[in-house]
Tab-separated table of C-alpha atoms in Angstrom:
chain	number	residue	atom	x	y	z
G	1	MET	CA	0.000	0.000	0.000
G	2	PRO	CA	1.123	3.623	-0.357
G	3	THR	CA	3.399	4.819	2.415
G	4	ALA	CA	1.749	7.020	5.019
G	5	GLU	CA	2.899	10.639	4.861
G	6	VAL	CA	1.637	11.317	8.375
G	7	ASP	CA	1.776	8.761	11.176
G	8	VAL	CA	-1.808	8.957	12.409
G	9	THR	CA	-1.561	7.608	15.947
G	10	ALA	CA	-4.133	7.442	18.710
G	11	GLU	CA	-2.129	10.107	20.547
G	12	LEU	CA	-2.359	12.463	17.570
G	13	VAL	CA	-6.097	11.884	17.174
G	14	GLN	CA	-6.686	12.410	20.880
G	15	LYS	CA	-4.837	15.716	20.672
G	16	LEU	CA	-6.886	16.826	17.659
G	17	ILE	CA	-10.152	15.951	19.378
G	18	MET	CA	-9.093	17.717	22.563
G	19	GLY	CA	-8.222	20.846	20.626
G	20	GLN	CA	-11.293	20.994	18.369
G	21	HIS	CA	-14.038	18.892	19.940
G	22	PRO	CA	-13.186	18.800	23.652
G	23	ASP	CA	-16.622	17.516	24.666
G	24	LEU	CA	-15.656	14.200	23.013
G	25	ALA	CA	-12.134	13.999	24.443
G	26	ASP	CA	-13.014	11.500	27.190
G	27	GLU	CA	-14.410	8.921	24.754
G	28	PRO	CA	-12.124	5.887	24.219
G	29	LEU	CA	-10.325	5.543	20.878
G	30	THR	CA	-9.846	2.205	19.115
G	31	LEU	CA	-7.968	1.749	15.835
G	32	ILE	CA	-10.277	0.064	13.306
G	33	ALA	CA	-8.499	0.302	9.945
G	34	ASN	CA	-5.351	1.683	8.349
G	35	GLY	CA	-6.083	1.735	4.633
G	36	TRP	CA	-4.611	3.053	1.398
G	37	ASP	CA	-5.818	6.588	2.032
G	38	ASN	CA	-7.268	6.900	5.539
G	39	VAL	CA	-6.980	5.767	9.120
G	40	ILE	CA	-10.211	5.040	10.979
G	41	PHE	CA	-10.709	4.994	14.734
G	42	ARG	CA	-13.815	4.151	16.707
G	43	LEU	CA	-14.644	6.933	19.148
G	44	GLY	CA	-16.680	5.697	22.080
G	45	ALA	CA	-19.665	3.523	21.219
G	46	ASP	CA	-21.341	5.631	18.561
G	47	LEU	CA	-18.753	7.571	16.546
G	48	THR	CA	-15.810	7.123	14.180
G	49	VAL	CA	-12.890	9.384	13.321
G	50	ARG	CA	-11.555	9.249	9.765
G	51	LEU	CA	-8.299	10.958	8.898
G	52	PRO	CA	-6.217	11.009	5.690
G	53	ARG	CA	-2.777	9.417	5.978
G	54	ARG	CA	-1.432	10.980	2.776
G	55	ALA	CA	-1.947	14.169	0.793
G	56	ALA	CA	-3.645	12.431	-2.135
G	57	ALA	CA	-6.614	11.669	0.123
G	58	ALA	CA	-7.009	15.138	1.615
G	59	GLN	CA	-9.417	16.456	-1.021
G	60	LEU	CA	-11.361	13.188	-0.947
G	61	VAL	CA	-12.372	13.786	2.665
G	62	ILE	CA	-13.525	17.297	1.767
G	63	ASN	CA	-15.593	15.844	-1.074
G	64	GLU	CA	-17.329	13.482	1.352
G	65	GLN	CA	-18.003	16.298	3.799
G	66	ARG	CA	-19.503	18.428	1.027
G	67	TRP	CA	-21.689	15.892	-0.758
G	68	LEU	CA	-22.717	13.056	1.557
G	69	PRO	CA	-25.231	15.155	3.529
G	70	GLU	CA	-27.021	15.929	0.250
G	71	LEU	CA	-26.975	12.357	-1.043
G	72	ALA	CA	-27.818	10.474	2.151
G	73	ASP	CA	-31.576	11.118	2.218
G	74	GLY	CA	-32.100	9.461	-1.160
G	75	LEU	CA	-30.260	6.263	-0.315
G	76	PRO	CA	-31.808	3.082	1.132
G	77	VAL	CA	-29.106	2.356	3.740
G	78	PRO	CA	-26.857	4.592	5.863
G	79	VAL	CA	-23.690	6.223	4.553
G	80	PRO	CA	-20.966	7.944	6.619
G	81	THR	CA	-22.330	11.474	6.746
G	82	PRO	CA	-20.216	13.755	8.949
G	83	VAL	CA	-21.330	14.649	12.469
G	84	ARG	CA	-18.398	16.956	13.164
G	85	ILE	CA	-15.746	18.466	10.898
G	86	GLY	CA	-12.088	18.436	11.865
G	87	ARG	CA	-9.743	21.142	10.608
G	88	PRO	CA	-6.013	21.198	9.868
G	89	ALA	CA	-3.879	21.819	12.936
G	90	GLU	CA	-0.267	22.599	13.754
G	91	ASP	CA	0.735	18.927	13.783
G	92	TYR	CA	-1.803	17.616	11.236
G	93	PRO	CA	-2.202	19.257	7.803
G	94	TRP	CA	-5.608	18.100	6.515
G	95	HIS	CA	-9.346	18.123	7.186
G	96	TRP	CA	-10.786	15.080	8.969
G	97	THR	CA	-14.223	13.787	9.896
G	98	ILE	CA	-16.131	12.519	12.911
G	99	GLY	CA	-19.101	10.416	11.807
G	100	ARG	CA	-21.602	7.914	13.153
G	101	TRP	CA	-20.468	4.376	13.843
G	102	LEU	CA	-22.258	2.220	11.280
G	103	PRO	CA	-22.855	-1.338	12.512
G	104	GLY	CA	-22.278	-4.284	10.259
G	105	ARG	CA	-19.579	-6.663	9.143
G	106	PRO	CA	-17.396	-5.750	6.152
G	107	LEU	CA	-18.352	-7.919	3.212
G	108	ILE	CA	-14.672	-8.670	2.718
G	109	ASP	CA	-14.753	-10.672	5.980
G	110	ILE	CA	-17.614	-12.882	4.744
G	111	PRO	CA	-16.910	-15.899	2.504
G	112	VAL	CA	-17.782	-15.150	-1.113
G	113	ALA	CA	-20.275	-18.031	-1.238
G	114	ASP	CA	-22.248	-16.433	1.626
G	115	ARG	CA	-22.602	-12.937	0.143
G	116	SER	CA	-25.530	-13.392	-2.239
G	117	ALA	CA	-28.034	-12.002	0.264
G	118	VAL	CA	-26.343	-8.628	-0.196
G	119	ALA	CA	-26.304	-8.707	-4.013
G	120	GLY	CA	-29.854	-7.497	-4.611
G	121	PRO	CA	-29.803	-4.776	-1.924
G	122	LEU	CA	-26.435	-3.505	-3.167
G	123	ALA	CA	-27.869	-3.268	-6.688
G	124	GLU	CA	-30.783	-1.273	-5.253
G	125	PHE	CA	-28.392	1.023	-3.410
G	126	LEU	CA	-26.366	1.731	-6.543
G	127	ALA	CA	-29.514	2.272	-8.603
G	128	ALA	CA	-30.596	4.900	-6.055
G	129	LEU	CA	-27.156	6.535	-6.033
G	130	HIS	CA	-26.773	6.597	-9.824
G	131	ARG	CA	-28.788	9.733	-10.474
G	132	PRO	CA	-27.667	12.807	-12.417
G	133	ALA	CA	-24.697	14.551	-10.840
G	134	PRO	CA	-24.393	18.348	-10.845
G	135	ASP	CA	-21.795	20.189	-12.881
G	136	ASP	CA	-19.704	20.832	-9.770
G	137	ALA	CA	-19.499	17.176	-8.724
G	138	PRO	CA	-15.930	16.216	-7.791
G	139	TYR	CA	-13.669	15.299	-10.690
G	140	ASN	CA	-11.936	11.949	-10.406
G	141	PRO	CA	-9.364	11.006	-13.076
G	142	VAL	CA	-9.515	7.257	-12.329
G	143	ARG	CA	-13.189	6.544	-11.604
G	144	GLY	CA	-16.304	7.185	-13.679
G	145	VAL	CA	-14.184	8.157	-16.679
G	146	PRO	CA	-14.248	6.479	-20.111
G	147	LEU	CA	-12.600	3.102	-19.798
G	148	VAL	CA	-10.092	4.061	-22.477
G	149	ASP	CA	-8.536	6.429	-19.931
G	150	ARG	CA	-7.258	3.331	-18.112
G	151	THR	CA	-5.491	1.921	-21.188
G	152	ALA	CA	-1.932	2.885	-20.291
G	153	LEU	CA	-2.198	1.713	-16.692
G	154	ALA	CA	-3.867	-1.530	-17.740
G	155	ALA	CA	-1.029	-2.205	-20.187
G	156	GLU	CA	1.459	-1.817	-17.333
G	157	HIS	CA	-0.534	-4.223	-15.205
G	158	PHE	CA	-0.809	-6.814	-17.973
G	159	GLU	CA	2.984	-6.719	-18.324
G	160	SER	CA	3.715	-6.647	-14.591
G	161	GLY	CA	4.076	-10.399	-14.177
G	162	HIS	CA	1.519	-10.353	-11.350
G	163	VAL	CA	-1.581	-10.959	-13.484
G	164	THR	CA	-2.024	-14.651	-14.164
G	165	ASP	CA	-4.253	-15.593	-17.100
G	166	GLY	CA	-3.474	-12.251	-18.689
G	167	GLU	CA	-3.773	-13.684	-22.186
G	168	ARG	CA	-7.282	-14.955	-21.424
G	169	LEU	CA	-8.278	-11.627	-19.893
G	170	ARG	CA	-6.875	-9.451	-22.670
G	171	PRO	CA	-9.635	-10.218	-25.286
G	172	LEU	CA	-12.297	-9.334	-22.701
G	173	TRP	CA	-10.458	-6.117	-21.907
G	174	LEU	CA	-10.320	-5.203	-25.596
G	175	GLU	CA	-14.023	-5.998	-25.952
G	176	ALA	CA	-14.779	-3.624	-23.092
G	177	LEU	CA	-12.693	-0.878	-24.696
G	178	ALA	CA	-14.665	-1.367	-27.923
G	179	ALA	CA	-18.076	-1.218	-26.239
G	180	PRO	CA	-20.215	1.838	-27.003
G	181	ALA	CA	-19.477	4.717	-24.650
G	182	ARG	CA	-22.142	5.865	-22.256
G	183	SER	CA	-24.435	8.633	-23.506
G	184	GLY	CA	-26.391	11.007	-21.314
G	185	PRO	CA	-25.478	13.188	-18.346
G	186	PRO	CA	-22.898	12.070	-15.787
G	187	LEU	CA	-24.380	10.107	-12.897
G	188	TRP	CA	-23.211	10.036	-9.304
G	189	VAL	CA	-20.643	7.258	-8.889
G	190	HIS	CA	-19.369	5.884	-5.578
G	191	GLY	CA	-16.102	4.956	-7.248
G	192	ASP	CA	-14.992	2.115	-4.980
G	193	PRO	CA	-17.833	-0.126	-3.729
G	194	HIS	CA	-15.612	-3.184	-3.359
G	195	PRO	CA	-16.341	-5.610	-0.497
G	196	ALA	CA	-14.228	-3.753	2.080
G	197	ASN	CA	-16.541	-0.736	1.674
G	198	VAL	CA	-19.836	-2.623	2.036
G	199	LEU	CA	-21.201	-3.541	5.478
G	200	ALA	CA	-23.567	-6.473	5.935
G	201	ASP	CA	-25.883	-7.449	8.777
G	202	HIS	CA	-28.502	-9.975	7.608
G	203	GLY	CA	-28.456	-8.066	4.333
G	204	LEU	CA	-26.946	-4.729	3.334
G	205	ALA	CA	-26.294	-2.557	6.407
G	206	ALA	CA	-24.299	0.394	5.023
G	207	VAL	CA	-21.956	1.549	2.263
G	208	ILE	CA	-18.869	3.470	3.356
G	209	ASP	CA	-15.773	5.256	2.001
G	210	PHE	CA	-17.078	7.728	-0.559
G	211	GLY	CA	-13.682	9.345	-1.075
G	212	ASP	CA	-13.730	8.513	-4.795
G	213	ILE	CA	-17.212	9.965	-5.339
G	214	THR	CA	-17.581	11.622	-8.719
G	215	GLY	CA	-19.909	12.097	-11.657
G	216	GLY	CA	-19.543	9.827	-14.655
G	217	ASP	CA	-20.165	6.322	-15.971
G	218	PRO	CA	-21.864	4.030	-13.421
G	219	ALA	CA	-20.145	1.032	-15.040
G	220	THR	CA	-17.255	1.744	-12.659
G	221	ASP	CA	-19.428	0.850	-9.667
G	222	LEU	CA	-21.007	-2.162	-11.350
G	223	ALA	CA	-17.588	-3.837	-11.410
G	224	THR	CA	-18.371	-4.844	-7.832
G	225	GLY	CA	-20.552	-7.619	-9.264
G	226	TRP	CA	-17.344	-9.459	-10.149
G	227	LEU	CA	-15.217	-8.229	-7.243
G	228	SER	CA	-17.758	-9.101	-4.559
G	229	PHE	CA	-19.925	-12.059	-5.602
G	230	ASP	CA	-19.901	-15.562	-7.024
G	231	ARG	CA	-21.754	-16.411	-10.224
G	232	SER	CA	-25.185	-16.680	-8.591
G	233	GLY	CA	-24.670	-13.431	-6.695
G	234	ARG	CA	-23.565	-11.662	-9.860
G	235	GLN	CA	-26.724	-12.805	-11.615
G	236	ILE	CA	-28.900	-11.441	-8.806
G	237	PHE	CA	-26.948	-8.197	-8.788
G	238	ARG	CA	-27.164	-7.725	-12.555
G	239	ASP	CA	-30.831	-8.666	-12.825
G	240	ARG	CA	-31.897	-6.354	-9.995
G	241	TYR	CA	-29.914	-3.366	-11.227
G	242	THR	CA	-31.058	-3.840	-14.828
G	243	ARG	CA	-34.694	-4.122	-13.784
G	244	LEU	CA	-34.480	-0.932	-11.717
G	245	THR	CA	-32.554	1.197	-14.217
G	246	GLY	CA	-33.106	-0.324	-17.667
G	247	VAL	CA	-29.362	-0.119	-18.267
G	248	ASP	CA	-28.144	-1.566	-21.572
G	249	ASP	CA	-25.842	-4.510	-22.248
G	250	ALA	CA	-22.987	-2.199	-23.293
G	251	THR	CA	-22.873	-0.866	-19.738
G	252	TRP	CA	-22.307	-4.374	-18.425
G	253	VAL	CA	-19.539	-4.976	-20.953
G	254	ARG	CA	-17.826	-1.776	-19.747
G	255	ALA	CA	-18.459	-2.865	-16.144
G	256	ARG	CA	-16.662	-6.125	-16.827
G	257	GLY	CA	-13.789	-4.065	-18.214
G	258	TRP	CA	-13.730	-2.049	-15.009
G	259	ALA	CA	-13.638	-5.310	-13.039
G	260	ILE	CA	-10.515	-6.249	-15.010
G	261	ALA	CA	-8.925	-2.825	-14.492
G	262	ILE	CA	-9.648	-2.667	-10.762
G	263	GLY	CA	-8.896	-6.351	-10.228
G	264	MET	CA	-5.487	-5.981	-11.866
G	265	ALA	CA	-4.723	-2.845	-9.823
G	266	LEU	CA	-5.482	-4.727	-6.614
G	267	VAL	CA	-3.412	-7.741	-7.637
G	268	VAL	CA	-0.426	-5.595	-8.596
G	269	ASN	CA	-0.522	-3.256	-5.583
G	270	SER	CA	-1.838	-5.268	-2.633
G	271	ASP	CA	0.906	-7.754	-1.823
G	272	ASP	CA	1.008	-6.283	1.706
G	273	HIS	CA	-2.808	-6.440	2.124
G	274	PRO	CA	-3.893	-10.078	1.714
G	275	GLN	CA	-7.622	-9.352	1.787
G	276	LEU	CA	-7.490	-6.777	-1.010
G	277	LEU	CA	-5.182	-9.048	-2.967
G	278	ALA	CA	-7.826	-11.771	-2.619
G	279	VAL	CA	-10.508	-9.348	-3.869
G	280	GLY	CA	-8.439	-8.617	-6.963
G	281	ARG	CA	-7.783	-12.272	-7.690
G	282	HIS	CA	-11.432	-13.161	-7.176
G	283	GLY	CA	-12.542	-10.358	-9.504
G	284	LEU	CA	-10.288	-11.536	-12.317
G	285	ALA	CA	-11.266	-15.173	-11.788
G	286	SER	CA	-14.940	-14.161	-11.858
G	287	VAL	CA	-14.501	-12.429	-15.211
G	288	LEU	CA	-13.055	-15.642	-16.623
G	289	ASP	CA	-15.701	-17.734	-14.872
G	290	ASP	CA	-18.401	-15.928	-16.863
G	291	GLY	CA	-16.941	-17.492	-19.979
G	292	SER	CA	-15.370	-16.317	-23.248
G	293	ALA	CA	-16.678	-12.969	-24.459
G	294	SER	CA	-20.351	-13.438	-23.648
G	295	LEU	CA	-22.218	-10.797	-21.730
G	296	PRO	CA	-22.251	-11.278	-17.927
G	297	GLY	CA	-24.940	-13.677	-16.833
G	298	GLN	CA	-25.287	-15.303	-20.266
G	299	ALA	CA	-22.586	-17.908	-19.761
């Protein structure tokens, strides 16, 4: 994973809370996750603290703070809307967020074969999210964009030596690049709804980590059908989303291309994060499991 540019320790977070939100300073802090972009602590029983660990994530937190309060009311399950806003300080350079603790188990911790109960509700969530985005929606150069924008990076990944079955994946990648581009206005896109960012509790409990939120092609988000589910779960996911949105087959071909792009990125870059590495490998295997160049669900 990328190297942290700031060592976000419990002591640092405690100092930030004391300085900016002193009424919460007596609540216990527990480290929950140290990810690519952010560190997350649980604060007491009901709150979380989310802080960037590198400069590339600083604007992403601001994007969440700006847009999640507007989007939350139209979504069928909770998202991490901010409760308090943290500001840069002398010993910490970026904005940070205090939000509600959202109960549920990360989908990444659940065996793939046991995830199908979440497939339909996640499709419903994405259908609700994928509505027209305003002109000032955050720009994201790697999510929601035309798939062709990933060509150079994908070529590097194909040649990296880390992607097994690259020759079998390459025709499907080229098919996705050749699929008709999306027409119509940009839609809101989560950008990263892989199984570490989906919480389950007898169904879908919450969707978290909206740092990559942007306006663009929803095919990016639909890649989670391959990254998160087995064949039966993918079928449920695709059928439910298609029924709710009327999306065309070309979107699913592009989505499969996004599954290849994101799956390869995880395989190449996650050797120090076994769970994300497993997500990448599963996504690529799922693409191949769907068979030759047929549309998803038709194999």
